């Protein structure tokens, strides 16, 4: 149909929905993900074929020389091996197509993916006379896709330049700074341009906490009764004409003096001040504020929030129709489309009444530093889809996030809340002394947007919102009770993931597409750990930041990093050259690297020892010298470097061999009992093993002879000291059965493997994504992961494509068509033949396949295997030949063969193997059909495909 061999089924859409001119052509549309492709395919007609690139298809190889500063920052790109097959499929699809439409995401990363795909296709010479267009849509709905197709453009070169500059900067910092770290700081992992600045935020907060000295203060709060007997609380705020601030009463003696005066005092209301106030709703969600609020309200990690948002954006099946439920989720814009505002006002009127609809629509502007505001805020694509109507079609986390986005969007267009804030001043007369107390309260007169939504807080503020009883000036009050409380000031709180994202946004560090990945990198590398929803700086992270602050201070400064982000924005606006930005950066950066080339490790350690002093050497309980060696008593403790990182050791080494971790309370390596398993009564242990810590149920004596104790590994990123009995029992319960697959009826299990957590169904393994929990992942989510893994095709780790049988070859047995690493091929009897471009894998016929195999065999490709029937037919011929030899006087018995040399045998085997791999191009080095048994143990999931975060 329409000149295509691969028609796409049309749903209930008419041709009028799309430009008439498009219906005469075959159009190839490229998007990032298969889910997005599936949704868009349903909106477009049979003249479109939507293919997925599965994220980025090229990147800079992880080796020196990928960016060459001496050649005007020439960049060498390498195609991801996992993307090679997909790009070949795209190239084949273009044959006979009239138009290539690049429809990746509407941001820098999306623009870059389109550019990479186009560049690879040019290199493959897959483009002839096809028209190339770029389309973007902020939402995946029928209307949005239709409108985008009517307004194509070309690839935005400035956005691509900004992407290349960012990628080059990250590469140059990583590949230049990391080796310096390895040489000067043994045990360090790596350093990155933005991640190091984010790590500094966490480590600076740790230093603040360690240096913090608590300060004592006291508060006095009286519970008073009005003439009508209503009770309320008032705080002491002044005495004898002087104001008393929060920290002014510093000792118990001062507090006792005020207490005596208040107990003897008579109380009178001197003033009642009631002022009206308004509270306005917050702006719709940006990427940052969505991550923050989902973390506050539901405890979602930023990566988990983004994964759910991605699914809501790409499309959910609702009532037989797949549609995107929210707009694009990587944005720092706060404005929304006028049509959405109109719809929101209509919904507010229907659900809450006209009193909740403001006179004029609300307009918002971003406050974040470096905000681009290129896209709409995150909002539902159709605000009439209330959360309740979708609850049965979404899983629990999807429903929570959709409801959060819907409520925030609707609330942003609702009327302000009207409040009344009341302050009551009270005089307490005690002889010649006059003391002042104050009570504050707040009353909501009209709830406005608060009827629907109230934003959460990272740290609760001391805000009194209680309602005060009615009072008038000169009212006499009675004292019911008096509370005198001792307090100590507290250090600033550690960052939560939400508050760190908020701070990064305020400083202009990172971008909406990078917040989640930055946090994930810091956790994965062990630089920070998440404990009770707070980020703690780990020793290795503290050491790296101390090094960078000492020797590369400029490059971990907040203003410098934010300034680079501004320059990248200017590149994307076509205001400056991306090479010039790189030149300016590289000149100073490589100079700083050269300056410390001759610095010895001992000199580096001395600097870090001083800088990390408050962390490494906390005050002793006896007030003694914090650096005195506790072992020998005469040596001094100082920072040393070992193969696995920095540690604290004694200056009297080797006479004194005392060592410890950096933190004085570092975890011991001894076995630790966590408690008893309630089911078996056996002790649960954290043990230190040869290959690292692990969990064990009971001891060997608790088991029968020949039976081993049950053990479980500790997940990556989890410290042994953080493992408690509850977590240990969960780990020992793995693998666990989640439920039965709805189609096969076979069990789906969840477990931990060599490459992390996974789910398994039959012989299919799927790695869990960021944010999924192996202990509580549900059946619906597991089925989705399994389905996505199956849709991507089998991984080579678990064996090759079983293929589709076409029929029998006259001599070689069954002919099968398969997909390999290097493209489609046909095989029979050990002979593989690549399917040429003029044939299609799905439509190739048996005669065509036999001809290809015979042609390949004639060229010496593969060692033909003889089928059972062929062997049977050959036996009489062999017997006849032997009889003829005997008749001619030849010995009928076979002559014994000399054993072949090992090298010769190996060579013959190698030649035979290379012939059998006829489908592999001459440049290939590995077979596309290696068996699962040689690649991966049966209980280990495959690594996740790299994709766009």
PDB file of N, CA and C in Angstrom, residues 828-893:
ATOM      1  N   UNK A 828      21.278 -23.012   6.906  1.00  0.00           N
ATOM      2  CA  UNK A 828      20.880 -24.419   6.768  1.00  0.00           C
ATOM      3  C   UNK A 828      22.146 -25.264   6.828  1.00  0.00           C
ATOM      4  N   UNK A 829      22.131 -26.312   7.637  1.00  0.00           N
ATOM      5  CA  UNK A 829      23.257 -27.230   7.704  1.00  0.00           C
ATOM      6  C   UNK A 829      24.569 -26.583   8.056  1.00  0.00           C
ATOM      7  N   UNK A 830      24.565 -25.520   8.811  1.00  0.00           N
ATOM      8  CA  UNK A 830      25.791 -24.851   9.216  1.00  0.00           C
ATOM      9  C   UNK A 830      26.288 -23.819   8.238  1.00  0.00           C
ATOM     10  N   UNK A 831      25.583 -23.602   7.119  1.00  0.00           N
ATOM     11  CA  UNK A 831      25.970 -22.584   6.146  1.00  0.00           C
ATOM     12  C   UNK A 831      25.073 -21.362   6.353  1.00  0.00           C
ATOM     13  N   UNK A 832      25.703 -20.211   6.630  1.00  0.00           N
ATOM     14  CA  UNK A 832      24.969 -18.961   6.842  1.00  0.00           C
ATOM     15  C   UNK A 832      25.170 -18.038   5.656  1.00  0.00           C
ATOM     16  N   UNK A 833      24.087 -17.387   5.226  1.00  0.00           N
ATOM     17  CA  UNK A 833      24.178 -16.452   4.103  1.00  0.00           C
ATOM     18  C   UNK A 833      23.428 -15.178   4.441  1.00  0.00           C
ATOM     19  N   UNK A 834      24.126 -14.050   4.319  1.00  0.00           N
ATOM     20  CA  UNK A 834      23.504 -12.752   4.597  1.00  0.00           C
ATOM     21  C   UNK A 834      22.394 -12.478   3.590  1.00  0.00           C
ATOM     22  N   UNK A 835      21.300 -11.913   4.074  1.00  0.00           N
ATOM     23  CA  UNK A 835      20.195 -11.536   3.188  1.00  0.00           C
ATOM     24  C   UNK A 835      20.529 -10.183   2.566  1.00  0.00           C
ATOM     25  N   UNK A 836      20.666 -10.101   1.253  1.00  0.00           N
ATOM     26  CA  UNK A 836      21.013  -8.829   0.607  1.00  0.00           C
ATOM     27  C   UNK A 836      19.921  -7.780   0.781  1.00  0.00           C
ATOM     28  N   UNK A 837      20.303  -6.543   0.476  1.00  0.00           N
ATOM     29  CA  UNK A 837      19.379  -5.424   0.672  1.00  0.00           C
ATOM     30  C   UNK A 837      18.127  -5.525  -0.185  1.00  0.00           C
ATOM     31  N   UNK A 838      18.227  -6.209  -1.343  1.00  0.00           N
ATOM     32  CA  UNK A 838      17.046  -6.264  -2.213  1.00  0.00           C
ATOM     33  C   UNK A 838      15.970  -7.219  -1.702  1.00  0.00           C
ATOM     34  N   UNK A 839      16.308  -8.031  -0.704  1.00  0.00           N
ATOM     35  CA  UNK A 839      15.316  -8.928  -0.099  1.00  0.00           C
ATOM     36  C   UNK A 839      14.931  -8.417   1.278  1.00  0.00           C
ATOM     37  N   UNK A 840      13.766  -8.816   1.720  1.00  0.00           N
ATOM     38  CA  UNK A 840      13.301  -8.479   3.063  1.00  0.00           C
ATOM     39  C   UNK A 840      13.258  -9.745   3.911  1.00  0.00           C
ATOM     40  N   UNK A 841      13.668  -9.636   5.152  1.00  0.00           N
ATOM     41  CA  UNK A 841      13.678 -10.797   6.056  1.00  0.00           C
ATOM     42  C   UNK A 841      12.293 -11.431   6.179  1.00  0.00           C
ATOM     43  N   UNK A 842      11.277 -10.584   6.271  1.00  0.00           N
ATOM     44  CA  UNK A 842       9.918 -11.096   6.507  1.00  0.00           C
ATOM     45  C   UNK A 842       9.262 -11.651   5.246  1.00  0.00           C
ATOM     46  N   UNK A 843       9.824 -11.348   4.062  1.00  0.00           N
ATOM     47  CA  UNK A 843       9.149 -11.764   2.826  1.00  0.00           C
ATOM     48  C   UNK A 843       9.990 -12.687   1.950  1.00  0.00           C
ATOM     49  N   UNK A 844      11.217 -12.990   2.378  1.00  0.00           N
ATOM     50  CA  UNK A 844      12.069 -13.842   1.555  1.00  0.00           C
ATOM     51  C   UNK A 844      11.443 -15.233   1.419  1.00  0.00           C
ATOM     52  N   UNK A 845      11.531 -15.812   0.213  1.00  0.00           N
ATOM     53  CA  UNK A 845      10.910 -17.115  -0.055  1.00  0.00           C
ATOM     54  C   UNK A 845      11.940 -18.230   0.082  1.00  0.00           C
ATOM     55  N   UNK A 846      11.443 -19.485   0.152  1.00  0.00           N
ATOM     56  CA  UNK A 846      12.335 -20.641   0.274  1.00  0.00           C
ATOM     57  C   UNK A 846      13.297 -20.744  -0.918  1.00  0.00           C
ATOM     58  N   UNK A 847      12.822 -20.647  -2.176  1.00  0.00           N
ATOM     59  CA  UNK A 847      13.758 -20.736  -3.312  1.00  0.00           C
ATOM     60  C   UNK A 847      14.852 -19.668  -3.258  1.00  0.00           C
ATOM     61  N   UNK A 848      14.471 -18.433  -2.869  1.00  0.00           N
ATOM     62  CA  UNK A 848      15.467 -17.374  -2.773  1.00  0.00           C
ATOM     63  C   UNK A 848      16.507 -17.702  -1.703  1.00  0.00           C
ATOM     64  N   UNK A 849      16.044 -18.228  -0.566  1.00  0.00           N
ATOM     65  CA  UNK A 849      16.949 -18.583   0.530  1.00  0.00           C
ATOM     66  C   UNK A 849      17.894 -19.709   0.117  1.00  0.00           C
ATOM     67  N   UNK A 850      17.352 -20.740  -0.591  1.00  0.00           N
ATOM     68  CA  UNK A 850      18.187 -21.871  -1.036  1.00  0.00           C
ATOM     69  C   UNK A 850      19.264 -21.380  -1.992  1.00  0.00           C
ATOM     70  N   UNK A 851      18.895 -20.474  -2.893  1.00  0.00           N
ATOM     71  CA  UNK A 851      19.865 -19.939  -3.848  1.00  0.00           C
ATOM     72  C   UNK A 851      20.997 -19.199  -3.130  1.00  0.00           C
ATOM     73  N   UNK A 852      20.642 -18.411  -2.087  1.00  0.00           N
ATOM     74  CA  UNK A 852      21.660 -17.686  -1.323  1.00  0.00           C
ATOM     75  C   UNK A 852      22.593 -18.648  -0.594  1.00  0.00           C
ATOM     76  N   UNK A 853      22.016 -19.695   0.002  1.00  0.00           N
ATOM     77  CA  UNK A 853      22.821 -20.672   0.750  1.00  0.00           C
ATOM     78  C   UNK A 853      23.744 -21.442  -0.192  1.00  0.00           C
ATOM     79  N   UNK A 854      23.203 -21.865  -1.344  1.00  0.00           N
ATOM     80  CA  UNK A 854      24.037 -22.605  -2.311  1.00  0.00           C
ATOM     81  C   UNK A 854      25.189 -21.739  -2.828  1.00  0.00           C
ATOM     82  N   UNK A 855      24.878 -20.458  -3.079  1.00  0.00           N
ATOM     83  CA  UNK A 855      25.906 -19.534  -3.552  1.00  0.00           C
ATOM     84  C   UNK A 855      27.009 -19.378  -2.512  1.00  0.00           C
ATOM     85  N   UNK A 856      26.583 -19.291  -1.234  1.00  0.00           N
ATOM     86  CA  UNK A 856      27.554 -19.139  -0.159  1.00  0.00           C
ATOM     87  C   UNK A 856      28.398 -20.406   0.005  1.00  0.00           C
ATOM     88  N   UNK A 857      27.721 -21.557  -0.086  1.00  0.00           N
ATOM     89  CA  UNK A 857      28.432 -22.836   0.056  1.00  0.00           C
ATOM     90  C   UNK A 857      29.449 -23.016  -1.070  1.00  0.00           C
ATOM     91  N   UNK A 858      29.094 -22.574  -2.286  1.00  0.00           N
ATOM     92  CA  UNK A 858      29.999 -22.710  -3.432  1.00  0.00           C
ATOM     93  C   UNK A 858      31.274 -21.894  -3.238  1.00  0.00           C
ATOM     94  N   UNK A 859      31.168 -20.795  -2.435  1.00  0.00           N
ATOM     95  CA  UNK A 859      32.338 -19.960  -2.183  1.00  0.00           C
ATOM     96  C   UNK A 859      33.161 -20.471  -1.001  1.00  0.00           C
ATOM     97  N   UNK A 860      32.723 -21.624  -0.467  1.00  0.00           N
ATOM     98  CA  UNK A 860      33.463 -22.185   0.668  1.00  0.00           C
ATOM     99  C   UNK A 860      32.984 -21.679   1.992  1.00  0.00           C
ATOM    100  N   UNK A 861      31.798 -21.183   2.052  1.00  0.00           N
ATOM    101  CA  UNK A 861      31.264 -20.631   3.290  1.00  0.00           C
ATOM    102  C   UNK A 861      30.624 -21.690   4.145  1.00  0.00           C
ATOM    103  N   UNK A 862      31.249 -22.087   5.226  1.00  0.00           N
ATOM    104  CA  UNK A 862      30.649 -23.017   6.166  1.00  0.00           C
ATOM    105  C   UNK A 862      30.944 -24.449   5.816  1.00  0.00           C
ATOM    106  N   UNK A 863      30.850 -25.291   6.819  1.00  0.00           N
ATOM    107  CA  UNK A 863      31.058 -26.728   6.633  1.00  0.00           C
ATOM    108  C   UNK A 863      29.706 -27.386   6.633  1.00  0.00           C
ATOM    109  N   UNK A 864      29.276 -27.867   5.472  1.00  0.00           N
ATOM    110  CA  UNK A 864      27.928 -28.418   5.350  1.00  0.00           C
ATOM    111  C   UNK A 864      27.775 -29.641   6.227  1.00  0.00           C
ATOM    112  N   UNK A 865      26.686 -29.623   7.020  1.00  0.00           N
ATOM    113  CA  UNK A 865      26.373 -30.773   7.857  1.00  0.00           C
ATOM    114  C   UNK A 865      25.484 -31.729   7.081  1.00  0.00           C
ATOM    115  N   UNK A 866      25.782 -32.984   7.145  1.00  0.00           N
ATOM    116  CA  UNK A 866      24.989 -33.975   6.425  1.00  0.00           C
ATOM    117  C   UNK A 866      23.820 -34.403   7.286  1.00  0.00           C
ATOM    118  N   UNK A 867      22.633 -34.375   6.725  1.00  0.00           N
ATOM    119  CA  UNK A 867      21.452 -34.774   7.466  1.00  0.00           C
ATOM    120  C   UNK A 867      21.439 -36.277   7.642  1.00  0.00           C
ATOM    121  N   UNK A 868      20.567 -36.725   8.583  1.00  0.00           N
ATOM    122  CA  UNK A 868      20.476 -38.161   8.872  1.00  0.00           C
ATOM    123  C   UNK A 868      20.137 -38.958   7.620  1.00  0.00           C
ATOM    124  N   UNK A 869      19.194 -38.459   6.822  1.00  0.00           N
ATOM    125  CA  UNK A 869      18.792 -39.177   5.612  1.00  0.00           C
ATOM    126  C   UNK A 869      19.928 -39.244   4.612  1.00  0.00           C
ATOM    127  N   UNK A 870      20.693 -38.148   4.533  1.00  0.00           N
ATOM    128  CA  UNK A 870      21.820 -38.133   3.603  1.00  0.00           C
ATOM    129  C   UNK A 870      22.888 -39.120   4.053  1.00  0.00           C
ATOM    130  N   UNK A 871      23.122 -39.185   5.394  1.00  0.00           N
ATOM    131  CA  UNK A 871      24.101 -40.132   5.916  1.00  0.00           C
ATOM    132  C   UNK A 871      23.691 -41.568   5.606  1.00  0.00           C
ATOM    133  N   UNK A 872      22.366 -41.834   5.786  1.00  0.00           N
ATOM    134  CA  UNK A 872      21.843 -43.179   5.546  1.00  0.00           C
ATOM    135  C   UNK A 872      22.024 -43.585   4.088  1.00  0.00           C
ATOM    136  N   UNK A 873      21.773 -42.621   3.200  1.00  0.00           N
ATOM    137  CA  UNK A 873      21.904 -42.899   1.768  1.00  0.00           C
ATOM    138  C   UNK A 873      23.361 -43.099   1.382  1.00  0.00           C
ATOM    139  N   UNK A 874      24.274 -42.504   2.136  1.00  0.00           N
ATOM    140  CA  UNK A 874      25.686 -42.583   1.785  1.00  0.00           C
ATOM    141  C   UNK A 874      26.318 -43.899   2.202  1.00  0.00           C
ATOM    142  N   UNK A 875      25.716 -44.598   3.167  1.00  0.00           N
ATOM    143  CA  UNK A 875      26.328 -45.827   3.686  1.00  0.00           C
ATOM    144  C   UNK A 875      26.512 -46.911   2.618  1.00  0.00           C
ATOM    145  N   UNK A 876      25.502 -47.241   1.773  1.00  0.00           N
ATOM    146  CA  UNK A 876      25.707 -48.268   0.753  1.00  0.00           C
ATOM    147  C   UNK A 876      26.809 -47.890  -0.215  1.00  0.00           C
ATOM    148  N   UNK A 877      26.879 -46.638  -0.559  1.00  0.00           N
ATOM    149  CA  UNK A 877      27.920 -46.193  -1.495  1.00  0.00           C
ATOM    150  C   UNK A 877      29.295 -46.420  -0.908  1.00  0.00           C
ATOM    151  N   UNK A 878      29.432 -46.117   0.396  1.00  0.00           N
ATOM    152  CA  UNK A 878      30.711 -46.293   1.061  1.00  0.00           C
ATOM    153  C   UNK A 878      31.105 -47.775   1.096  1.00  0.00           C
ATOM    154  N   UNK A 879      30.109 -48.638   1.386  1.00  0.00           N
ATOM    155  CA  UNK A 879      30.367 -50.079   1.439  1.00  0.00           C
ATOM    156  C   UNK A 879      30.790 -50.616   0.073  1.00  0.00           C
ATOM    157  N   UNK A 880      30.092 -50.071  -0.966  1.00  0.00           N
ATOM    158  CA  UNK A 880      30.395 -50.517  -2.335  1.00  0.00           C
ATOM    159  C   UNK A 880      31.824 -50.142  -2.708  1.00  0.00           C
ATOM    160  N   UNK A 881      32.252 -48.911  -2.307  1.00  0.00           N
ATOM    161  CA  UNK A 881      33.592 -48.440  -2.638  1.00  0.00           C
ATOM    162  C   UNK A 881      34.647 -49.278  -1.918  1.00  0.00           C
ATOM    163  N   UNK A 882      34.359 -49.647  -0.680  1.00  0.00           N
ATOM    164  CA  UNK A 882      35.297 -50.467   0.082  1.00  0.00           C
ATOM    165  C   UNK A 882      35.459 -51.840  -0.552  1.00  0.00           C
ATOM    166  N   UNK A 883      34.323 -52.406  -1.009  1.00  0.00           N
ATOM    167  CA  UNK A 883      34.370 -53.732  -1.656  1.00  0.00           C
ATOM    168  C   UNK A 883      35.189 -53.670  -2.935  1.00  0.00           C
ATOM    169  N   UNK A 884      35.034 -52.554  -3.676  1.00  0.00           N
ATOM    170  CA  UNK A 884      35.789 -52.405  -4.932  1.00  0.00           C
ATOM    171  C   UNK A 884      37.288 -52.342  -4.655  1.00  0.00           C
ATOM    172  N   UNK A 885      37.647 -51.629  -3.554  1.00  0.00           N
ATOM    173  CA  UNK A 885      39.056 -51.523  -3.195  1.00  0.00           C
ATOM    174  C   UNK A 885      39.624 -52.909  -2.836  1.00  0.00           C
ATOM    175  N   UNK A 886      38.815 -53.713  -2.114  1.00  0.00           N
ATOM    176  CA  UNK A 886      39.267 -55.058  -1.711  1.00  0.00           C
ATOM    177  C   UNK A 886      39.475 -55.945  -2.936  1.00  0.00           C
ATOM    178  N   UNK A 887      38.557 -55.809  -3.893  1.00  0.00           N
ATOM    179  CA  UNK A 887      38.663 -56.620  -5.121  1.00  0.00           C
ATOM    180  C   UNK A 887      39.917 -56.273  -5.899  1.00  0.00           C
ATOM    181  N   UNK A 888      40.345 -55.020  -5.809  1.00  0.00           N
ATOM    182  CA  UNK A 888      41.547 -54.571  -6.533  1.00  0.00           C
ATOM    183  C   UNK A 888      42.822 -54.865  -5.754  1.00  0.00           C
ATOM    184  N   UNK A 889      42.691 -55.547  -4.605  1.00  0.00           N
ATOM    185  CA  UNK A 889      43.863 -55.910  -3.818  1.00  0.00           C
ATOM    186  C   UNK A 889      44.206 -54.919  -2.742  1.00  0.00           C
ATOM    187  N   UNK A 890      43.385 -53.902  -2.572  1.00  0.00           N
ATOM    188  CA  UNK A 890      43.647 -52.906  -1.524  1.00  0.00           C
ATOM    189  C   UNK A 890      43.120 -53.423  -0.196  1.00  0.00           C
ATOM    190  N   UNK A 891      43.761 -52.992   0.906  1.00  0.00           N
ATOM    191  CA  UNK A 891      43.319 -53.387   2.239  1.00  0.00           C
ATOM    192  C   UNK A 891      42.003 -52.699   2.551  1.00  0.00           C
ATOM    193  N   UNK A 892      40.995 -53.526   2.854  1.00  0.00           N
ATOM    194  CA  UNK A 892      39.675 -52.952   3.130  1.00  0.00           C
ATOM    195  C   UNK A 892      39.627 -52.258   4.478  1.00  0.00           C
ATOM    196  N   UNK A 893      40.493 -52.674   5.400  1.00  0.00           N
ATOM    197  CA  UNK A 893      40.465 -52.044   6.730  1.00  0.00           C
ATOM    198  C   UNK A 893      41.090 -50.653   6.665  1.00  0.00           C
TER     199      UNK A 893
END
